[in-house]
Amino acid sequence: MNTTEIMAILLTAVLSYLLGSISFAVIVSRLLAHDDVRKYGSHNAGMTNVLRVYGKGPAALTLVGDFGKGVAAVFLGRLLFQAMGVTLFDAGYLAGLCVLLGHLFPVFFGFKGGKGVLTSMGITLAVNPVVLLILLVILLPVLFVVKIVSLIAITGALLYPIITYMVQEFRHQPPLFDTVFALVFSVIVIYMHRENIKRLLNGTEKRIGQKTQGEEQGHQQQTASKGEGAD
């Protein structure tokens, strides 16, 4: 491995991590509610917690940001490798892993981020869109029935490496690299949902639309902030 290749790897890894560290849930909650979503509900900097605490508008902005940075990181990594003439491997995989780590442990926000579902989906769209399409076709109808986001996220993480392997085999392409990449992502996402798994087993996991006391306090704080701004 020469100096140029090492520099390309380091640059891709660092820039992707920094991009992932832009926590849109925290930014949106601070800009729109002058607050931090991590104080309420699940204390998670993710779209689901933003939805429960602040509503659909802020949640939609968080969705676009967290999903978009996953896509952007993959294309950024590939662009850097191409510009530097490096062809060791698909830089999208390296960039994807690093942007996910940035989202989970953001350097700009005390290393306390989200659980990586939307960012992982953005990465998957960029590296293997067929896999994401299959997952969405399978899981979205189930989400509308069960209305438990964490259950769908965990199920999707479990299916991700399996579907990746099947798609690569169908294409008659070597499945090992893509499947290992998918498996790493699957393990990370499931680990980040370990508390959700406990609540699912106990039957206490919240459905879409349900608010905890902490989430209701966050909603009241947002309402108060709007009122103060109008005076």
Coordinates of C-alpha atoms in Angstrom, one line a residue:
M1 CA 0.0 0.0 0.0
N2 CA 1.6 3.3 -1.1
T3 CA 1.3 6.8 0.4
T4 CA -1.5 7.9 -1.9
E5 CA -3.6 4.9 -1.0
I6 CA -3.1 5.5 2.7
M7 CA -3.9 9.2 2.4
A8 CA -7.1 8.3 0.4
I9 CA -8.2 5.9 3.1
L10 CA -7.5 8.3 5.9
L11 CA -9.2 11.2 4.2
T12 CA -12.3 9.2 3.3
A13 CA -12.6 7.9 6.8
V14 CA -12.1 11.2 8.6
L15 CA -14.4 13.2 6.3
S16 CA -17.1 10.6 6.4
Y17 CA -16.9 10.4 10.2
L18 CA -17.2 14.2 10.5
L19 CA -20.2 14.2 8.1
G20 CA -21.8 11.5 10.2
S21 CA -21.2 13.6 13.3
I22 CA -23.6 16.2 12.1
S23 CA -26.6 15.1 14.2
F24 CA -29.7 16.4 12.5
A25 CA -32.0 15.4 15.4
V26 CA -30.0 17.6 17.8
I27 CA -29.7 20.5 15.3
V28 CA -33.4 20.4 14.4
S29 CA -34.4 20.4 18.0
R30 CA -32.1 23.3 18.9
L31 CA -33.2 25.4 15.9
L32 CA -36.9 24.8 16.1
A33 CA -37.5 24.3 19.8
H34 CA -34.3 25.8 21.4
D35 CA -33.9 22.5 23.2
D36 CA -32.1 19.2 22.9
V37 CA -34.2 16.1 22.0
R38 CA -31.8 13.9 24.0
K39 CA -33.3 15.3 27.2
Y40 CA -36.6 13.5 26.5
G41 CA -38.2 10.2 25.7
S42 CA -35.7 7.6 24.7
H43 CA -32.9 10.2 25.0
N44 CA -31.9 9.2 21.5
A45 CA -30.9 11.6 18.8
G46 CA -32.9 10.0 16.1
M47 CA -36.0 10.6 13.9
T48 CA -38.4 8.5 16.0
N49 CA -37.6 10.4 19.2
V50 CA -38.0 13.7 17.4
L51 CA -41.3 12.6 16.0
R52 CA -42.6 11.7 19.4
V53 CA -41.3 14.8 21.1
Y54 CA -41.7 17.6 18.5
G55 CA -44.0 16.2 15.8
K56 CA -44.0 15.4 12.1
G57 CA -42.3 18.5 10.6
P58 CA -39.1 18.3 12.7
A59 CA -39.1 14.5 12.2
A60 CA -39.2 14.9 8.5
L61 CA -36.2 17.3 8.5
T62 CA -34.3 14.8 10.6
L63 CA -35.2 12.0 8.3
V64 CA -33.9 13.9 5.2
G65 CA -30.7 14.9 7.0
D66 CA -29.8 11.5 8.5
F67 CA -30.7 9.6 5.4
G68 CA -29.0 12.1 3.1
K69 CA -25.7 12.1 4.9
G70 CA -25.4 8.3 4.4
V71 CA -25.9 8.7 0.7
A72 CA -23.5 11.7 0.5
A73 CA -20.7 9.9 2.4
V74 CA -20.7 7.0 -0.1
F75 CA -20.4 9.3 -3.1
L76 CA -17.8 11.5 -1.3
G77 CA -15.6 8.4 -0.6
R78 CA -15.9 7.2 -4.2
L79 CA -15.1 10.6 -5.5
L80 CA -12.0 11.0 -3.4
F81 CA -10.7 7.5 -4.4
Q82 CA -11.4 8.3 -8.0
A83 CA -9.7 11.7 -7.8
M84 CA -6.6 10.2 -6.2
G85 CA -6.5 7.2 -8.6
V86 CA -7.0 4.6 -5.9
T87 CA -8.7 1.3 -6.9
L88 CA -8.0 -0.9 -3.9
F89 CA -11.7 -1.5 -3.1
D90 CA -15.1 0.3 -3.3
A91 CA -14.6 3.4 -1.1
G92 CA -18.3 3.5 -0.5
Y93 CA -18.0 0.7 2.0
L94 CA -15.3 2.5 4.0
A95 CA -17.2 5.8 3.8
G96 CA -20.4 4.1 4.8
L97 CA -18.9 2.5 7.9
C98 CA -17.3 5.8 9.0
V99 CA -20.4 7.9 8.5
L100 CA -22.4 5.4 10.5
L101 CA -19.9 5.6 13.4
G102 CA -20.0 9.4 13.2
H103 CA -23.8 9.2 13.5
L104 CA -23.7 6.9 16.5
F105 CA -20.8 8.7 18.3
P106 CA -20.8 12.3 17.0
V107 CA -17.7 14.3 17.9
F108 CA -19.7 17.6 17.7
F109 CA -22.3 16.5 20.2
G110 CA -20.6 14.7 23.0
F111 CA -20.4 11.3 21.2
K112 CA -24.1 10.7 22.0
G113 CA -26.0 10.2 18.8
G114 CA -28.7 8.1 17.2
K115 CA -29.1 4.4 16.5
G116 CA -28.2 4.5 12.8
V117 CA -31.2 3.2 11.0
L118 CA -31.8 6.1 8.6
T119 CA -28.2 6.6 7.9
S120 CA -27.7 2.9 7.2
M121 CA -30.6 3.1 4.8
G122 CA -29.0 6.0 3.0
I123 CA -25.7 4.0 2.8
T124 CA -27.5 1.0 1.5
L125 CA -29.3 3.0 -1.2
A126 CA -25.9 4.2 -2.4
V127 CA -24.0 0.9 -2.4
N128 CA -26.8 -1.6 -3.2
P129 CA -30.2 0.1 -4.0
V130 CA -31.9 -3.2 -5.0
V131 CA -31.3 -4.6 -1.4
L132 CA -32.9 -1.5 0.1
L133 CA -35.9 -1.7 -2.2
I134 CA -36.5 -5.3 -1.3
L135 CA -36.2 -4.5 2.5
L136 CA -38.7 -1.6 2.1
V137 CA -41.2 -3.8 0.2
I138 CA -41.0 -6.4 2.9
L139 CA -41.0 -4.1 6.0
L140 CA -43.1 -1.0 5.3
P141 CA -46.4 -2.9 5.2
V142 CA -45.5 -4.5 8.5
L143 CA -44.6 -1.1 10.0
F144 CA -48.1 0.2 9.2
V145 CA -49.6 -2.8 11.0
V146 CA -47.4 -3.1 14.1
K147 CA -46.4 0.6 14.4
I148 CA -43.2 -0.3 16.3
V149 CA -40.2 1.3 14.6
S150 CA -37.6 -0.5 16.6
L151 CA -39.1 -3.9 15.7
I152 CA -38.9 -3.1 12.0
A153 CA -35.4 -1.7 12.4
I154 CA -34.1 -4.9 14.1
T155 CA -35.9 -7.1 11.6
G156 CA -34.4 -5.1 8.8
A157 CA -30.9 -5.5 10.3
L158 CA -31.4 -9.2 10.5
L159 CA -32.6 -9.5 6.9
Y160 CA -30.0 -7.2 5.5
P161 CA -27.0 -9.6 5.1
I162 CA -29.3 -12.4 4.0
I163 CA -30.9 -10.4 1.2
T164 CA -27.5 -8.9 0.3
Y165 CA -26.2 -12.5 -0.2
M166 CA -29.2 -13.5 -2.2
V167 CA -29.0 -10.5 -4.5
Q168 CA -25.3 -10.9 -5.2
E169 CA -25.9 -14.6 -6.0
F170 CA -28.7 -13.7 -8.3
R171 CA -26.4 -11.3 -10.1
H172 CA -23.7 -14.0 -10.3
Q173 CA -21.4 -11.6 -8.4
P174 CA -19.0 -12.6 -5.6
P175 CA -21.2 -12.2 -2.5
L176 CA -18.6 -12.4 0.3
F177 CA -17.4 -8.7 0.5
D178 CA -20.9 -7.2 0.3
T179 CA -22.4 -9.8 2.7
V180 CA -19.6 -9.2 5.3
F181 CA -20.2 -5.4 5.0
A182 CA -23.9 -6.0 5.5
L183 CA -23.3 -8.3 8.5
V184 CA -21.1 -5.6 10.2
F185 CA -23.9 -3.1 9.8
S186 CA -26.4 -5.5 11.0
V187 CA -24.5 -6.2 14.2
I188 CA -24.0 -2.5 14.9
V189 CA -27.6 -1.6 14.4
I190 CA -28.9 -4.5 16.5
Y191 CA -26.4 -3.7 19.3
M192 CA -27.6 -0.1 19.3
H193 CA -31.1 -1.4 19.8
R194 CA -30.3 -3.6 22.7
E195 CA -32.5 -1.6 25.1
N196 CA -35.4 -1.7 22.6
I197 CA -35.0 -5.5 22.4
K198 CA -35.4 -5.7 26.2
R199 CA -38.6 -3.6 26.0
L200 CA -39.9 -5.7 23.1
L201 CA -39.5 -8.8 25.1
N202 CA -41.2 -7.2 28.1
G203 CA -44.0 -5.8 26.0
T204 CA -43.3 -2.2 27.0
E205 CA -41.9 -0.9 23.7
K206 CA -43.8 2.2 22.5
R207 CA -45.7 2.3 19.3
I208 CA -45.8 5.3 16.9
G209 CA -48.0 8.0 18.4
Q210 CA -47.5 6.9 22.0
K211 CA -45.7 9.4 24.3
T212 CA -43.9 8.9 27.5
Q213 CA -44.0 11.5 30.3
G214 CA -40.6 12.8 29.2
E215 CA -41.7 13.1 25.6
E216 CA -44.8 15.0 26.7
Q217 CA -42.6 17.4 28.6
G218 CA -40.6 18.0 25.5
H219 CA -43.7 18.8 23.5
Q220 CA -44.8 21.2 26.2
Q221 CA -41.4 22.9 26.2
Q222 CA -41.6 23.3 22.4
T223 CA -45.1 24.9 22.8
A224 CA -43.8 27.2 25.5
S225 CA -40.8 28.2 23.3
K226 CA -43.1 29.1 20.4
G227 CA -45.3 31.1 22.8
E228 CA -42.3 33.1 24.1
G229 CA -41.2 33.8 20.6
A230 CA -44.6 35.2 19.7
D231 CA -44.8 37.7 22.6

